mmCIF file of C-alpha atoms in Angstrom:
data_model
loop_
_atom_site.group_PDB
_atom_site.id
_atom_site.type_symbol
_atom_site.label_atom_id
_atom_site.label_comp_id
_atom_site.label_asym_id
_atom_site.label_seq_id
_atom_site.Cartn_x
_atom_site.Cartn_y
_atom_site.Cartn_z
ATOM 1 C CA MET Z 1 -0.518 -8.022 31.961
ATOM 2 C CA ASP Z 2 3.134 -8.542 31.086
ATOM 3 C CA ARG Z 3 5.612 -5.864 29.980
ATOM 4 C CA ARG Z 4 5.576 -6.935 26.323
ATOM 5 C CA THR Z 5 1.780 -6.542 26.081
ATOM 6 C CA VAL Z 6 1.925 -3.082 27.671
ATOM 7 C CA LEU Z 7 4.703 -1.962 25.306
ATOM 8 C CA ARG Z 8 2.890 -3.319 22.243
ATOM 9 C CA ALA Z 9 -0.356 -1.557 23.228
ATOM 10 C CA GLY Z 10 1.542 1.679 23.871
ATOM 11 C CA ALA Z 11 3.319 1.500 20.516
ATOM 12 C CA MET Z 12 0.048 0.882 18.665
ATOM 13 C CA SER Z 13 -1.635 3.794 20.470
ATOM 14 C CA ALA Z 14 1.294 6.102 19.729
ATOM 15 C CA GLY Z 15 1.264 5.053 16.073
ATOM 16 C CA MET Z 16 -2.417 5.886 15.739
ATOM 17 C CA LEU Z 17 -1.906 9.273 17.420
ATOM 18 C CA VAL Z 18 1.035 10.134 15.174
ATOM 19 C CA ALA Z 19 -0.813 9.033 12.029
ATOM 20 C CA GLY Z 20 -3.767 11.223 12.954
ATOM 21 C CA ALA Z 21 -1.550 14.234 13.658
ATOM 22 C CA LEU Z 22 0.459 14.121 10.424
ATOM 23 C CA PRO Z 23 -0.427 16.733 7.823
ATOM 24 C CA ALA Z 24 -2.009 15.323 4.734
ATOM 25 C CA GLY Z 25 0.435 15.479 1.846
ATOM 26 C CA ALA Z 26 -2.376 14.861 -0.545
ATOM 27 C CA GLN Z 27 -6.041 15.037 0.269
ATOM 28 C CA SER Z 28 -8.800 13.812 -1.974
ATOM 29 C CA SER Z 29 -11.705 16.073 -2.860
ATOM 30 C CA GLY Z 30 -14.088 13.133 -2.506
ATOM 31 C CA THR Z 31 -15.121 13.212 -6.165
ATOM 32 C CA PRO Z 32 -16.190 9.762 -7.362
ATOM 33 C CA LEU Z 33 -13.720 8.006 -9.666
ATOM 34 C CA ARG Z 34 -14.520 7.612 -13.353
ATOM 35 C CA ARG Z 35 -12.753 5.107 -15.574
ATOM 36 C CA ASP Z 36 -12.500 7.504 -18.522
ATOM 37 C CA ARG Z 37 -10.280 10.043 -16.783
ATOM 38 C CA PRO Z 38 -6.661 9.984 -15.585
ATOM 39 C CA VAL Z 39 -5.829 8.909 -12.043
ATOM 40 C CA LEU Z 40 -2.934 10.287 -9.990
ATOM 41 C CA THR Z 41 -1.751 6.912 -8.744
ATOM 42 C CA HIS Z 42 0.866 7.946 -6.193
ATOM 43 C CA GLY Z 43 -0.570 11.175 -4.803
ATOM 44 C CA VAL Z 44 1.493 14.352 -4.941
ATOM 45 C CA GLN Z 45 4.747 15.173 -3.219
ATOM 46 C CA THR Z 46 6.907 18.239 -2.748
ATOM 47 C CA GLY Z 47 10.632 18.484 -2.351
ATOM 48 C CA ASP Z 48 13.643 20.749 -2.809
ATOM 49 C CA VAL Z 49 11.883 23.537 -0.911
ATOM 50 C CA THR Z 50 13.876 26.779 -1.101
ATOM 51 C CA THR Z 51 13.298 30.443 -0.298
ATOM 52 C CA ASP Z 52 11.652 30.851 -3.704
ATOM 53 C CA GLY Z 53 9.513 27.729 -4.107
ATOM 54 C CA ALA Z 54 9.438 23.959 -4.333
ATOM 55 C CA LEU Z 55 9.323 21.017 -6.700
ATOM 56 C CA VAL Z 56 5.892 19.344 -7.061
ATOM 57 C CA TRP Z 57 5.850 15.732 -8.289
ATOM 58 C CA THR Z 58 3.080 13.315 -9.328
ATOM 59 C CA ARG Z 59 2.395 10.176 -11.367
ATOM 60 C CA ALA Z 60 -0.584 9.387 -13.597
ATOM 61 C CA ASP Z 61 -1.923 6.083 -14.876
ATOM 62 C CA ARG Z 62 -2.005 7.187 -18.539
ATOM 63 C CA PRO Z 63 -0.543 9.825 -20.849
ATOM 64 C CA SER Z 64 -1.786 13.207 -19.671
ATOM 65 C CA ARG Z 65 -0.654 16.744 -18.862
ATOM 66 C CA MET Z 66 0.154 17.826 -15.314
ATOM 67 C CA LEU Z 67 -1.820 20.890 -14.192
ATOM 68 C CA VAL Z 68 -0.911 22.718 -10.975
ATOM 69 C CA GLU Z 69 -2.754 25.502 -9.182
ATOM 70 C CA VAL Z 70 -0.826 27.465 -6.546
ATOM 71 C CA SER Z 71 -2.288 29.803 -3.938
ATOM 72 C CA HIS Z 72 -1.481 31.428 -0.605
ATOM 73 C CA ASP Z 73 -5.119 30.875 0.357
ATOM 74 C CA PRO Z 74 -6.365 27.310 1.075
ATOM 75 C CA SER Z 75 -9.624 28.119 -0.761
ATOM 76 C CA PHE Z 76 -7.622 28.740 -3.998
ATOM 77 C CA ARG Z 77 -9.617 31.939 -4.550
ATOM 78 C CA TYR Z 78 -6.662 33.716 -6.197
ATOM 79 C CA ALA Z 79 -4.800 30.721 -7.580
ATOM 80 C CA ARG Z 80 -2.121 30.798 -10.261
ATOM 81 C CA ARG Z 81 -2.586 28.083 -12.881
ATOM 82 C CA LEU Z 82 0.542 26.399 -14.208
ATOM 83 C CA ARG Z 83 0.811 23.921 -17.086
ATOM 84 C CA GLY Z 84 3.251 21.198 -16.254
ATOM 85 C CA PRO Z 85 4.888 18.545 -18.393
ATOM 86 C CA VAL Z 86 3.201 15.790 -20.360
ATOM 87 C CA LEU Z 87 3.267 12.530 -18.381
ATOM 88 C CA THR Z 88 4.120 9.692 -20.768
ATOM 89 C CA PRO Z 89 5.308 6.080 -20.688
ATOM 90 C CA ASP Z 90 8.803 7.447 -21.445
ATOM 91 C CA THR Z 91 8.736 9.164 -18.019
ATOM 92 C CA ASP Z 92 6.905 6.250 -16.369
ATOM 93 C CA GLY Z 93 3.881 8.535 -16.124
ATOM 94 C CA THR Z 94 5.698 10.888 -13.763
ATOM 95 C CA GLY Z 95 6.174 14.611 -13.947
ATOM 96 C CA LYS Z 96 7.581 17.403 -11.851
ATOM 97 C CA LEU Z 97 7.135 21.143 -11.910
ATOM 98 C CA ARG Z 98 9.198 23.806 -10.131
ATOM 99 C CA VAL Z 99 6.800 26.227 -8.411
ATOM 100 C CA ARG Z 100 8.453 29.632 -8.005
ATOM 101 C CA GLY Z 101 7.504 33.051 -6.713
ATOM 102 C CA VAL Z 102 6.072 32.122 -3.321
ATOM 103 C CA LEU Z 103 5.801 34.599 -0.464
ATOM 104 C CA PRO Z 104 8.649 34.279 2.065
ATOM 105 C CA GLY Z 105 7.587 32.580 5.287
ATOM 106 C CA CYS Z 106 4.034 31.895 4.091
ATOM 107 C CA GLU Z 107 2.241 28.610 3.593
ATOM 108 C CA THR Z 108 1.785 27.831 -0.108
ATOM 109 C CA TYR Z 109 -1.092 25.569 -1.149
ATOM 110 C CA TYR Z 110 -1.107 23.549 -4.356
ATOM 111 C CA ARG Z 111 -3.690 21.501 -6.226
ATOM 112 C CA VAL Z 112 -2.598 19.028 -8.900
ATOM 113 C CA ARG Z 113 -4.640 17.434 -11.678
ATOM 114 C CA ALA Z 114 -3.835 15.392 -14.763
ATOM 115 C CA GLU Z 115 -5.616 16.351 -17.983
ATOM 116 C CA ASP Z 116 -6.103 13.839 -20.807
ATOM 117 C CA LEU Z 117 -4.107 14.765 -23.887
ATOM 118 C CA ASP Z 118 -7.342 15.497 -25.757
ATOM 119 C CA GLY Z 119 -8.230 18.066 -23.060
ATOM 120 C CA ARG Z 120 -11.690 16.621 -22.365
ATOM 121 C CA THR Z 121 -11.240 14.913 -18.991
ATOM 122 C CA VAL Z 122 -9.338 15.823 -15.858
ATOM 123 C CA SER Z 123 -8.343 13.707 -12.872
ATOM 124 C CA GLU Z 124 -9.580 14.131 -9.356
ATOM 125 C CA PRO Z 125 -7.621 17.018 -7.771
ATOM 126 C CA LEU Z 126 -5.081 16.289 -5.054
ATOM 127 C CA THR Z 127 -3.968 19.056 -2.721
ATOM 128 C CA GLY Z 128 -1.083 19.745 -0.417
ATOM 129 C CA SER Z 129 0.968 22.580 0.986
ATOM 130 C CA PHE Z 130 4.509 23.598 1.833
ATOM 131 C CA ARG Z 131 6.288 26.445 3.571
ATOM 132 C CA ASP Z 132 9.409 27.945 2.042
ATOM 133 C CA THR Z 133 12.734 27.924 3.820
ATOM 134 C CA HIS Z 134 13.250 31.127 5.753
ATOM 135 C CA ARG Z 135 15.987 33.573 4.909
ATOM 136 C CA VAL Z 136 16.545 34.262 8.618
ATOM 137 C CA PRO Z 137 18.031 31.325 10.551
ATOM 138 C CA ARG Z 138 15.728 29.960 13.217
ATOM 139 C CA PRO Z 139 16.725 27.781 16.158
ATOM 140 C CA VAL Z 140 16.213 24.057 15.839
ATOM 141 C CA ARG Z 141 15.393 21.895 18.845
ATOM 142 C CA VAL Z 142 16.283 18.214 18.785
ATOM 143 C CA GLN Z 143 14.976 15.898 21.470
ATOM 144 C CA HIS Z 144 16.132 12.391 22.115
ATOM 145 C CA ALA Z 145 14.442 9.819 24.318
ATOM 146 C CA ARG Z 146 15.291 6.265 25.163
ATOM 147 C CA PRO Z 147 13.472 3.725 27.290
ATOM 148 C CA GLU Z 148 14.657 3.117 30.817
ATOM 149 C CA ARG Z 149 16.196 -0.229 31.487
ATOM 150 C CA PRO Z 150 14.867 -2.174 34.461
#
């Protein structure tokens, strides 16, 4: 076996391990798709995480309203329900909602749906989580590795 084959196999193995270890930004509930309800076409994302919350973003395939549930419990037993913006062709079907009032240092779970404008059908829920930025600075460790040259 030559060096190139070994490196390629190692890179593929590492890629599969990393992909399996990454947290799911959006996980499907496994509900079967129906053509008469909205679809969140690009999953859900979070960004601009601060000590007080984060921005949740999604995109739907048709005009609909963004609905977000937020909880500190992954079962969503005590979830807060937030009505987000209407997703329209003017916004390219995208919408974002600032989630505020999270507990410092705790994991915050969110579940996003899109509701048809008539209020009769709702998309499959997509879930994710984020942790706020801490008020107390914590050390950061950076590691660098490079391959040895023969």
